[in-house]
Amino acid sequence: MSAPVRVRFAPSPTGLLHIGGLRTALTNYLLARQTGGTFVLRIEDTDRSRFVPEAEQDILDGLAWAGLTVDEGPTQGGDLGPYRQSERRDLYADAAQALLDGGHAYVAFDTPDEIEAMKERHRSKENPSPRYDLATRGEMTNSLTLSADEVAERLARGDEHVVRLLVPEGETITFTDRVRGEVAFETTEVDDQVLVKSDGMPTYHLANVVDDHAMGITDVIRGEEWLSSVPKHLLMYRALGWEAPRLAHLPLILSPTGGKLSKRSADRLGIPVSVVQYREAGFEPEAVVNFLALLGWNPGTEQELFTLDELVAAFDVERIGKSGVQFAMDKLEWFNGQHLRRLSAEQIAERARPAVQAAVGPVDDAALVEAAGLMRERLTRASDLAEATYLFQDPQSFDEAGLKKRWKDDSAALVAAYADRLEADADFSVESTEAVMRQLAEDEGAGFGRIVHPVRLAATGTSVGAGLFETLVVIGKEATVRRLRHAASVLG
Ligand code: GLU
């Protein structure tokens, strides 16, 4: 076992917890548990314009639902808090000052219009998106181009300003990413990132570096979209004399039709993007977790089904692939069915109850558990049990296609005869109901199939389902006999 890590999940509370965010959280959690380390939750709420008050609770609920217990965080506490960035502003101000003092950052007074004008001046085919960087900062209004006196004067009179990272010229910044291997960025590709905004709030980049250091984070695991931020962060670590954490960037989650799974493409394909939607749709948290863990990672064996604890044991960051991974809902549905099968009939019944009651009204516990036991192998989600309404009430109609194919001239008579014999069957077990049917088929000289299909239609209204005799036993003798007689009379 490797040394205990300190890892963090650092969501911005800008909306509902995203399914990709849950994957990031899960990966961090697995590494923490696997090494006997610490899983930290840090709320990155410095962007007040995008702040959503309910988001933090949704994040907590989503993590709890998935079974990812947080060791240190805003509601859990811990020695290195507070764990909301809005409560840590002094730390960021100190770091910004240290960067300014060391000549690694500078003050810039440019207005948004002036920055736009600069971009306009430089925009060309070869340079479609000019940046505030080492190529352009010399023509802007900042502490690199103004005299010290002028800067002091402007600051004294309270001119709006930001603090920017001074990216050094002519360097190649290289690092090892545990997923992507050796990565290199030229400093010409890196912009002079704003570190402190004009309202005095730090940007993500400054706060993230300060907190990862202050919270003793040993490993940063996050989505690939943050890879291009790494050179900026590494420049800050170096300038502040801090050791940078190990890095791992998880592959992008792609839409099944290719391209990044954006909110828009997901909506179009009917893929839920918020964790709460999966929860409300009745997915099993262990199935979602299993599915997310296998997005980009494989155990190197045939095993596909994992509980959270099994994942803790088997997961390996070094085995995560670099390429983007497609999000396949059908695979998730499959995982869900598999995880459902690991539950007891009682557990399935409990999960299915709301949907069943919405479909057929109140049902008693024993009936629900029997129904769950009967259907467990056929369910994708527990709520699917509600589709088998015939397990709880007499069928209201009969499947048209089934009737056409299976209901013959002699069906009513055979079904009625079977009802009569069942009424006399004291046992009414899976074995006895089958034996009674075989005897009837023999006595009438009719094929077994000639009876079995009409009986299923008559008793359930459908032509598919679990084993017929198991189903009849769940429906019960009295209801079965009643249904068979009713169907025989109405279907003629
Ligand atoms: N606050 C960032 C986010 O919302 C965190 C990125 C990181 O993990 O560094 O994803």
Coordinates of C-alpha atoms and ligand atoms in Angstrom, one line a residue:
M1 CA 0.0 0.0 0.0
S2 CA 1.3 3.4 -0.9
A3 CA 1.6 6.2 1.6
P4 CA -1.6 7.8 2.9
V5 CA -2.7 10.6 0.5
R6 CA -4.6 13.8 1.3
V7 CA -6.9 14.4 -1.6
R8 CA -9.7 16.8 -2.2
F9 CA -12.9 17.2 -4.1
A10 CA -13.2 20.9 -4.8
P11 CA -16.4 21.7 -6.5
S12 CA -17.6 25.2 -7.3
P13 CA -21.1 25.7 -5.9
T14 CA -22.6 27.0 -9.2
G15 CA -25.4 24.4 -9.6
L16 CA -26.4 20.9 -9.1
L17 CA -23.7 18.3 -8.6
H18 CA -22.7 17.0 -12.1
I19 CA -22.3 13.3 -12.9
G20 CA -18.7 14.1 -14.0
G21 CA -18.1 15.8 -10.7
L22 CA -19.2 12.7 -8.9
R23 CA -16.7 10.7 -11.0
T24 CA -13.9 13.1 -9.8
A25 CA -15.1 12.8 -6.2
L26 CA -15.2 9.0 -6.5
T27 CA -11.7 8.8 -7.9
N28 CA -10.4 10.9 -5.0
Y29 CA -12.3 9.0 -2.5
L30 CA -11.0 5.6 -3.8
L31 CA -7.4 6.8 -3.5
A32 CA -8.0 8.1 0.0
R33 CA -9.6 4.9 1.3
Q34 CA -7.1 2.7 -0.5
T35 CA -4.1 4.4 1.1
G36 CA -5.7 5.0 4.5
G37 CA -5.6 8.7 3.6
T38 CA -8.0 11.6 3.9
F39 CA -10.8 12.8 1.6
V40 CA -11.3 16.5 1.9
L41 CA -14.3 18.5 0.6
R42 CA -13.5 22.1 -0.3
I43 CA -16.1 24.4 -1.5
E44 CA -14.6 26.8 -4.1
D45 CA -17.0 29.6 -3.8
T46 CA -14.9 32.7 -4.8
D47 CA -16.9 33.4 -7.9
R48 CA -19.8 35.2 -6.3
S49 CA -21.5 35.9 -9.6
R50 CA -22.1 32.2 -10.2
F51 CA -22.8 31.3 -6.6
V52 CA -25.9 29.1 -6.0
P53 CA -26.8 28.9 -2.3
E54 CA -28.5 25.4 -2.6
A55 CA -25.5 23.9 -4.4
E56 CA -23.5 23.0 -1.4
Q57 CA -26.3 21.0 0.2
D58 CA -26.8 19.3 -3.2
I59 CA -23.1 18.3 -3.3
L60 CA -23.3 16.9 0.3
D61 CA -26.4 15.0 -0.5
G62 CA -25.0 13.6 -3.8
L63 CA -21.8 12.4 -2.1
A64 CA -23.8 10.9 0.8
W65 CA -26.1 9.1 -1.6
A66 CA -23.1 7.6 -3.5
G67 CA -21.6 6.5 -0.2
L68 CA -18.6 8.7 -0.4
T69 CA -18.0 9.8 3.2
V70 CA -16.1 13.0 3.6
D71 CA -13.3 13.2 6.3
E72 CA -12.8 16.9 6.4
G73 CA -15.1 19.6 5.0
P74 CA -17.4 22.5 5.7
T75 CA -19.9 20.5 7.7
Q76 CA -17.5 17.8 8.8
G77 CA -14.9 20.1 10.2
G78 CA -11.1 19.3 10.4
D79 CA -7.9 20.9 11.5
L80 CA -7.1 22.7 8.3
G81 CA -10.3 24.5 7.7
P82 CA -12.3 26.5 7.1
Y83 CA -13.3 24.5 4.1
R84 CA -15.1 27.2 2.1
Q85 CA -12.9 29.5 0.2
S86 CA -15.0 32.5 0.9
E87 CA -13.9 32.1 4.5
R88 CA -10.2 32.0 3.7
R89 CA -9.7 35.4 2.0
D90 CA -6.8 36.5 4.2
L91 CA -4.7 33.6 3.0
Y92 CA -5.1 34.5 -0.6
A93 CA -4.3 38.1 0.0
D94 CA -1.1 37.1 1.7
A95 CA -0.1 34.9 -1.1
A96 CA -0.9 37.5 -3.7
Q97 CA 1.3 40.0 -1.8
A98 CA 4.1 37.5 -1.6
L99 CA 3.9 36.9 -5.4
L100 CA 4.0 40.7 -6.0
D101 CA 6.9 41.2 -3.6
G102 CA 8.9 38.4 -5.3
G103 CA 8.3 39.9 -8.7
H104 CA 6.2 37.0 -9.8
A105 CA 3.0 38.9 -10.3
Y106 CA 2.1 42.5 -11.2
V107 CA -0.7 45.0 -10.9
A108 CA -2.8 45.9 -14.0
F109 CA -5.2 48.8 -14.4
D110 CA -6.6 48.1 -17.8
T111 CA -10.3 48.4 -18.3
P112 CA -12.3 45.7 -20.0
D113 CA -12.6 48.0 -23.1
E114 CA -8.8 48.5 -23.2
I115 CA -8.3 44.7 -23.1
E116 CA -10.8 44.2 -25.8
A117 CA -9.1 46.9 -27.9
M118 CA -5.8 45.1 -27.5
K119 CA -7.3 41.8 -28.6
E120 CA -8.9 43.6 -31.6
R121 CA -5.5 45.1 -32.6
H122 CA -3.8 41.7 -32.6
R123 CA -6.6 39.5 -33.9
S124 CA -5.6 37.8 -37.2
K125 CA -5.9 34.5 -39.0
E126 CA -2.8 33.2 -37.3
N127 CA -3.8 34.6 -33.9
P128 CA -7.6 34.3 -33.6
S129 CA -7.7 34.8 -29.8
P130 CA -5.0 37.2 -28.6
R131 CA -4.3 37.1 -24.9
Y132 CA -2.9 39.3 -22.1
D133 CA 0.4 37.6 -22.0
L134 CA 4.2 38.1 -22.4
A135 CA 3.7 39.2 -26.0
T136 CA 1.1 42.0 -25.2
R137 CA 1.6 43.0 -21.6
G138 CA 4.2 45.6 -22.6
E139 CA 1.6 47.7 -24.4
M140 CA -0.9 47.6 -21.5
T141 CA -1.4 49.8 -18.4
N142 CA 0.3 47.9 -15.6
S143 CA 3.1 48.0 -13.0
L144 CA 5.5 46.7 -15.7
T145 CA 4.9 49.7 -18.0
L146 CA 4.1 52.5 -15.5
S147 CA 6.6 54.1 -13.2
A148 CA 6.6 53.0 -9.6
D149 CA 5.3 56.5 -8.6
E150 CA 2.5 56.3 -11.0
V151 CA 1.5 52.9 -9.7
A152 CA 1.6 54.1 -6.1
E153 CA -0.5 57.1 -7.0
R154 CA -3.1 55.1 -8.8
L155 CA -3.3 52.6 -6.0
A156 CA -3.5 55.4 -3.4
R157 CA -6.5 57.0 -5.2
G158 CA -8.2 53.6 -5.4
D159 CA -8.1 52.9 -9.1
E160 CA -9.6 49.6 -10.1
H161 CA -7.0 47.0 -10.7
V162 CA -6.3 43.3 -10.8
V163 CA -3.2 41.2 -9.9
R164 CA -1.8 39.1 -12.8
L165 CA 0.7 36.3 -12.9
L166 CA 4.0 37.3 -14.5
V167 CA 4.7 34.4 -16.8
P168 CA 8.4 34.1 -17.5
E169 CA 9.7 34.2 -21.0
G170 CA 11.3 31.4 -22.9
E171 CA 10.6 28.5 -20.6
T172 CA 9.2 25.1 -21.0
I173 CA 7.1 23.9 -18.1
T174 CA 7.1 20.1 -17.8
F175 CA 5.4 17.8 -15.3
T176 CA 4.4 14.2 -14.9
D177 CA 0.7 13.5 -14.8
R178 CA -0.3 10.1 -13.4
V179 CA -2.7 9.6 -16.2
R180 CA -1.2 11.5 -19.1
G181 CA 2.5 10.9 -18.5
E182 CA 5.0 13.6 -19.4
V183 CA 3.3 16.9 -20.3
A184 CA 5.0 20.1 -21.5
F185 CA 3.8 23.6 -22.0
E186 CA 5.8 26.6 -23.5
T187 CA 5.3 29.7 -21.5
T188 CA 4.4 31.5 -24.7
E189 CA 1.2 29.4 -24.5
V190 CA 0.3 30.6 -21.0
D191 CA -1.5 33.9 -20.4
D192 CA -0.8 36.2 -17.5
Q193 CA -3.7 34.8 -15.5
V194 CA -5.7 37.2 -13.3
L195 CA -5.0 36.1 -9.7
V196 CA -6.9 38.7 -7.8
K197 CA -10.0 40.3 -9.4
S198 CA -10.9 44.0 -9.1
D199 CA -13.3 43.3 -6.3
G200 CA -10.4 41.8 -4.3
M201 CA -11.6 38.2 -4.7
P202 CA -9.0 35.6 -5.7
T203 CA -9.6 33.7 -8.9
Y204 CA -9.9 29.9 -8.9
H205 CA -6.2 29.6 -9.8
L206 CA -4.8 31.5 -6.9
A207 CA -7.2 30.1 -4.3
N208 CA -6.8 26.6 -5.5
V209 CA -3.0 26.7 -5.2
V210 CA -3.0 28.4 -1.9
D211 CA -5.5 25.9 -0.5
D212 CA -4.0 22.8 -1.9
H213 CA -0.8 23.8 -0.2
A214 CA -2.4 25.0 3.1
M215 CA -4.5 21.9 3.3
G216 CA -1.6 19.5 2.7
I217 CA -3.0 18.1 -0.4
T218 CA -0.6 15.4 -1.8
D219 CA -2.5 14.5 -4.9
V220 CA -4.8 16.5 -7.2
I221 CA -7.2 14.4 -9.2
R222 CA -9.6 16.3 -11.5
G223 CA -11.0 16.4 -15.0
E224 CA -8.9 16.9 -18.0
E225 CA -10.4 20.4 -18.6
W226 CA -8.0 21.6 -15.9
L227 CA -4.9 20.3 -17.5
S228 CA -4.1 23.6 -19.3
S229 CA -4.2 25.4 -15.9
V230 CA -1.3 23.3 -14.5
P231 CA 1.5 25.5 -15.9
K232 CA 0.0 28.6 -14.2
H233 CA -0.3 26.6 -10.9
L234 CA 3.2 25.3 -11.1
L235 CA 4.6 28.8 -11.7
M236 CA 2.9 29.9 -8.5
Y237 CA 4.1 26.9 -6.5
R238 CA 7.6 27.6 -7.6
A239 CA 7.4 31.3 -6.9
L240 CA 6.0 30.7 -3.4
G241 CA 8.6 28.1 -2.7
W242 CA 6.0 25.4 -2.2
E243 CA 6.1 21.8 -3.3
A244 CA 3.4 21.0 -5.9
P245 CA 1.1 18.0 -5.4
R246 CA 1.2 15.0 -7.7
L247 CA -1.3 15.4 -10.5
A248 CA -3.8 13.2 -12.3
H249 CA -6.2 14.4 -14.9
L250 CA -9.2 12.2 -15.7
P251 CA -10.2 11.7 -19.3
L252 CA -13.1 13.7 -20.7
I253 CA -16.5 12.2 -20.6
L254 CA -17.8 12.0 -24.2
S255 CA -21.3 12.0 -25.6
P256 CA -22.3 8.6 -27.2
T257 CA -22.4 10.5 -30.5
G258 CA -18.9 11.8 -30.0
G259 CA -17.7 15.2 -28.7
K260 CA -17.7 16.4 -25.2
L261 CA -20.7 15.5 -23.1
S262 CA -22.0 19.1 -22.6
K263 CA -25.2 19.9 -20.9
R264 CA -26.7 20.6 -24.3
S265 CA -25.6 17.4 -26.0
A266 CA -26.7 15.4 -22.9
D267 CA -30.1 17.1 -22.9
R268 CA -30.5 16.3 -26.6
L269 CA -29.7 12.6 -26.0
G270 CA -31.9 12.4 -22.9
I271 CA -28.8 11.8 -20.7
P272 CA -29.3 13.2 -17.2
V273 CA -26.3 15.4 -16.1
S274 CA -27.1 16.0 -12.5
V275 CA -26.6 13.4 -9.8
V276 CA -30.0 14.1 -8.3
Q277 CA -31.6 13.1 -11.5
Y278 CA -30.1 9.7 -11.3
R279 CA -31.2 9.4 -7.8
E280 CA -34.8 10.5 -8.6
A281 CA -34.9 8.2 -11.6
G282 CA -34.4 5.3 -9.2
F283 CA -30.8 4.3 -10.0
E284 CA -28.9 2.3 -7.4
P285 CA -26.1 4.4 -6.0
E286 CA -23.7 1.4 -6.1
A287 CA -24.5 0.9 -9.8
V288 CA -23.8 4.6 -10.6
V289 CA -20.6 4.3 -8.7
N290 CA -19.6 1.1 -10.4
F291 CA -20.3 2.6 -13.8
L292 CA -18.4 5.9 -13.1
A293 CA -15.4 4.0 -11.8
L294 CA -15.2 2.1 -15.1
L295 CA -15.3 5.3 -17.2
G296 CA -11.7 5.3 -18.3
W297 CA -10.5 2.7 -15.9
N298 CA -10.4 -1.0 -16.2
P299 CA -9.2 -3.5 -13.6
G300 CA -7.2 -5.5 -16.1
T301 CA -9.4 -8.6 -15.4
E302 CA -12.8 -9.7 -16.6
Q303 CA -14.5 -8.4 -13.5
E304 CA -17.1 -5.7 -14.2
L305 CA -19.2 -5.7 -11.1
F306 CA -17.8 -4.0 -8.1
T307 CA -19.1 -2.7 -4.8
L308 CA -17.6 0.5 -3.4
D309 CA -15.4 -1.5 -1.1
E310 CA -14.3 -3.8 -3.9
L311 CA -13.4 -0.7 -5.9
V312 CA -11.3 0.6 -3.0
A313 CA -9.3 -2.6 -3.2
A314 CA -9.0 -2.8 -6.9
F315 CA -8.8 0.7 -8.2
D316 CA -5.5 1.9 -9.7
V317 CA -4.9 5.5 -10.9
E318 CA -2.1 4.3 -13.2
R319 CA -4.6 2.2 -15.1
I320 CA -6.8 5.1 -16.1
G321 CA -6.7 5.6 -19.9
K322 CA -5.9 8.9 -21.5
S323 CA -8.6 8.9 -24.2
G324 CA -12.1 10.3 -23.7
V325 CA -14.7 7.8 -22.7
Q326 CA -18.2 7.6 -24.0
F327 CA -21.1 7.8 -21.6
A328 CA -23.4 4.9 -22.4
M329 CA -26.8 4.9 -20.6
D330 CA -27.5 1.3 -21.6
K331 CA -24.4 0.2 -19.8
L332 CA -25.5 2.1 -16.7
E333 CA -28.9 0.4 -17.0
W334 CA -27.1 -2.9 -17.2
F335 CA -25.1 -2.2 -14.1
N336 CA -28.2 -1.2 -12.3
G337 CA -30.0 -4.4 -13.1
Q338 CA -26.9 -6.3 -11.9
H339 CA -26.6 -4.4 -8.6
L340 CA -30.4 -4.8 -8.0
R341 CA -30.0 -8.5 -8.2
R342 CA -27.6 -8.4 -5.3
L343 CA -30.3 -6.9 -3.1
S344 CA -32.8 -8.9 -1.0
A345 CA -36.5 -9.0 -2.1
E346 CA -37.2 -6.8 0.9
Q347 CA -34.7 -4.2 -0.2
I348 CA -36.1 -4.2 -3.7
A349 CA -39.6 -4.0 -2.4
E350 CA -38.7 -1.0 -0.3
R351 CA -37.2 0.9 -3.3
A352 CA -40.1 -0.1 -5.6
R353 CA -42.9 0.9 -3.2
P354 CA -43.4 4.5 -4.2
A355 CA -43.6 3.7 -7.9
V356 CA -45.9 0.7 -7.3
Q357 CA -48.2 2.6 -5.1
A358 CA -48.3 5.4 -7.6
A359 CA -49.4 2.9 -10.2
V360 CA -51.9 0.7 -8.2
G361 CA -52.6 2.4 -4.9
P362 CA -51.8 0.9 -1.5
V363 CA -50.2 -2.6 -1.5
D364 CA -49.3 -4.7 1.5
D365 CA -45.8 -5.5 2.4
A366 CA -45.9 -9.2 1.9
A367 CA -47.4 -8.9 -1.6
L368 CA -44.7 -6.3 -2.5
V369 CA -41.9 -8.5 -1.3
E370 CA -43.3 -11.6 -3.1
A371 CA -43.6 -9.5 -6.3
A372 CA -40.0 -8.2 -5.9
G373 CA -38.7 -11.7 -5.4
L374 CA -40.5 -12.9 -8.5
M375 CA -39.4 -10.1 -10.8
R376 CA -35.9 -9.4 -9.5
E377 CA -34.1 -11.0 -12.5
R378 CA -36.1 -9.0 -14.9
L379 CA -35.8 -5.5 -13.4
T380 CA -33.5 -2.8 -14.6
R381 CA -34.6 -0.4 -11.9
A382 CA -36.6 -1.2 -8.8
S383 CA -39.4 1.1 -10.0
D384 CA -39.9 -1.2 -13.1
L385 CA -41.8 -3.4 -10.7
A386 CA -44.7 -0.9 -11.1
E387 CA -45.1 -2.0 -14.7
A388 CA -46.2 -5.5 -13.6
T389 CA -49.5 -4.1 -12.2
Y390 CA -51.1 -7.5 -12.6
L391 CA -49.1 -8.7 -9.6
F392 CA -51.3 -6.4 -7.5
Q393 CA -54.6 -6.0 -9.3
D394 CA -56.7 -7.8 -12.0
P395 CA -55.6 -6.9 -15.5
Q396 CA -57.6 -4.0 -16.9
S397 CA -57.0 -5.0 -20.5
F398 CA -55.3 -7.7 -22.6
D399 CA -52.3 -7.3 -24.9
E400 CA -53.7 -7.0 -28.4
A401 CA -50.8 -8.6 -30.3
G402 CA -50.7 -11.4 -27.8
L403 CA -54.4 -12.2 -28.2
K404 CA -54.1 -12.1 -31.9
K405 CA -51.3 -14.6 -31.9
R406 CA -52.2 -16.8 -29.0
W407 CA -56.0 -16.7 -28.3
K408 CA -57.5 -19.5 -30.4
D409 CA -61.0 -20.8 -30.8
D410 CA -60.5 -23.3 -27.9
S411 CA -58.7 -20.9 -25.6
A412 CA -61.7 -19.8 -23.6
A413 CA -62.8 -23.4 -22.9
L414 CA -59.2 -24.5 -22.0
V415 CA -58.7 -21.5 -19.7
A416 CA -62.1 -22.1 -18.0
A417 CA -61.3 -25.8 -17.5
Y418 CA -57.9 -24.9 -16.0
A419 CA -59.6 -22.5 -13.6
D420 CA -62.0 -25.3 -12.5
R421 CA -59.1 -27.7 -11.9
L422 CA -57.0 -25.1 -10.0
E423 CA -59.9 -24.4 -7.8
A424 CA -59.7 -28.0 -6.6
D425 CA -55.9 -27.9 -6.3
A426 CA -55.4 -27.6 -2.5
D427 CA -51.7 -27.2 -2.9
F428 CA -51.6 -24.3 -5.4
S429 CA -47.8 -24.5 -5.6
V430 CA -45.5 -23.9 -8.6
E431 CA -45.3 -27.7 -9.0
S432 CA -48.9 -28.5 -8.6
T433 CA -50.2 -25.7 -10.9
E434 CA -47.9 -27.0 -13.6
A435 CA -48.9 -30.6 -13.0
V436 CA -52.5 -29.7 -13.2
M437 CA -51.9 -28.0 -16.6
R438 CA -50.0 -30.9 -18.0
Q439 CA -52.8 -33.3 -16.9
L440 CA -55.4 -31.0 -18.6
A441 CA -53.3 -30.9 -21.8
E442 CA -53.1 -34.7 -21.8
D443 CA -56.8 -35.2 -21.1
E444 CA -57.9 -32.7 -23.8
G445 CA -55.3 -33.9 -26.3
A446 CA -54.2 -30.2 -26.6
G447 CA -50.5 -29.1 -26.8
F448 CA -49.1 -27.6 -23.6
G449 CA -48.5 -24.3 -25.5
R450 CA -52.1 -24.2 -26.4
I451 CA -52.9 -23.7 -22.8
V452 CA -49.9 -21.9 -21.3
H453 CA -50.1 -18.8 -23.5
P454 CA -53.8 -18.1 -23.2
V455 CA -53.6 -18.7 -19.4
R456 CA -50.8 -16.1 -19.1
L457 CA -52.8 -13.6 -21.1
A458 CA -55.9 -14.3 -19.1
A459 CA -54.1 -14.1 -15.7
T460 CA -51.8 -11.2 -16.4
G461 CA -53.1 -9.3 -19.5
T462 CA -49.6 -9.6 -21.0
S463 CA -47.7 -12.2 -23.0
V464 CA -44.3 -11.7 -21.2
G465 CA -43.2 -12.0 -17.7
A466 CA -41.5 -14.3 -15.1
G467 CA -42.2 -18.0 -15.1
L468 CA -46.0 -18.5 -15.4
F469 CA -46.5 -20.9 -12.5
E470 CA -44.3 -18.8 -10.2
T471 CA -46.4 -15.8 -11.3
L472 CA -49.7 -17.6 -10.6
V473 CA -48.6 -18.5 -7.1
V474 CA -47.7 -14.8 -6.4
I475 CA -51.1 -13.7 -7.8
G476 CA -52.7 -16.3 -5.5
K477 CA -55.3 -19.0 -6.0
E478 CA -58.5 -17.0 -5.6
A479 CA -57.4 -14.1 -7.8
T480 CA -56.0 -16.5 -10.5
V481 CA -59.3 -18.5 -10.7
R482 CA -61.3 -15.3 -10.8
R483 CA -59.2 -13.8 -13.6
L484 CA -59.2 -16.9 -15.7
R485 CA -63.0 -17.2 -15.5
H486 CA -63.4 -13.5 -16.3
A487 CA -61.1 -13.6 -19.3
A488 CA -62.7 -16.8 -20.6
S489 CA -66.1 -15.1 -20.5
V490 CA -65.1 -11.7 -21.9
L491 CA -62.7 -13.0 -24.6
G492 CA -64.9 -15.9 -25.6
Ligands
GLU1 N1 -13.4 24.4 -8.5 C1 -12.9 23.6 -9.6 C2 -14.1 22.9 -10.2 O1 -15.2 23.4 -10.0 C3 -11.9 22.7 -9.0 C4 -10.9 22.2 -10.1 C5 -9.8 21.5 -9.3 O2 -10.1 20.4 -8.8 O3 -8.7 22.0 -9.2 O4 -14.1 21.9 -10.8

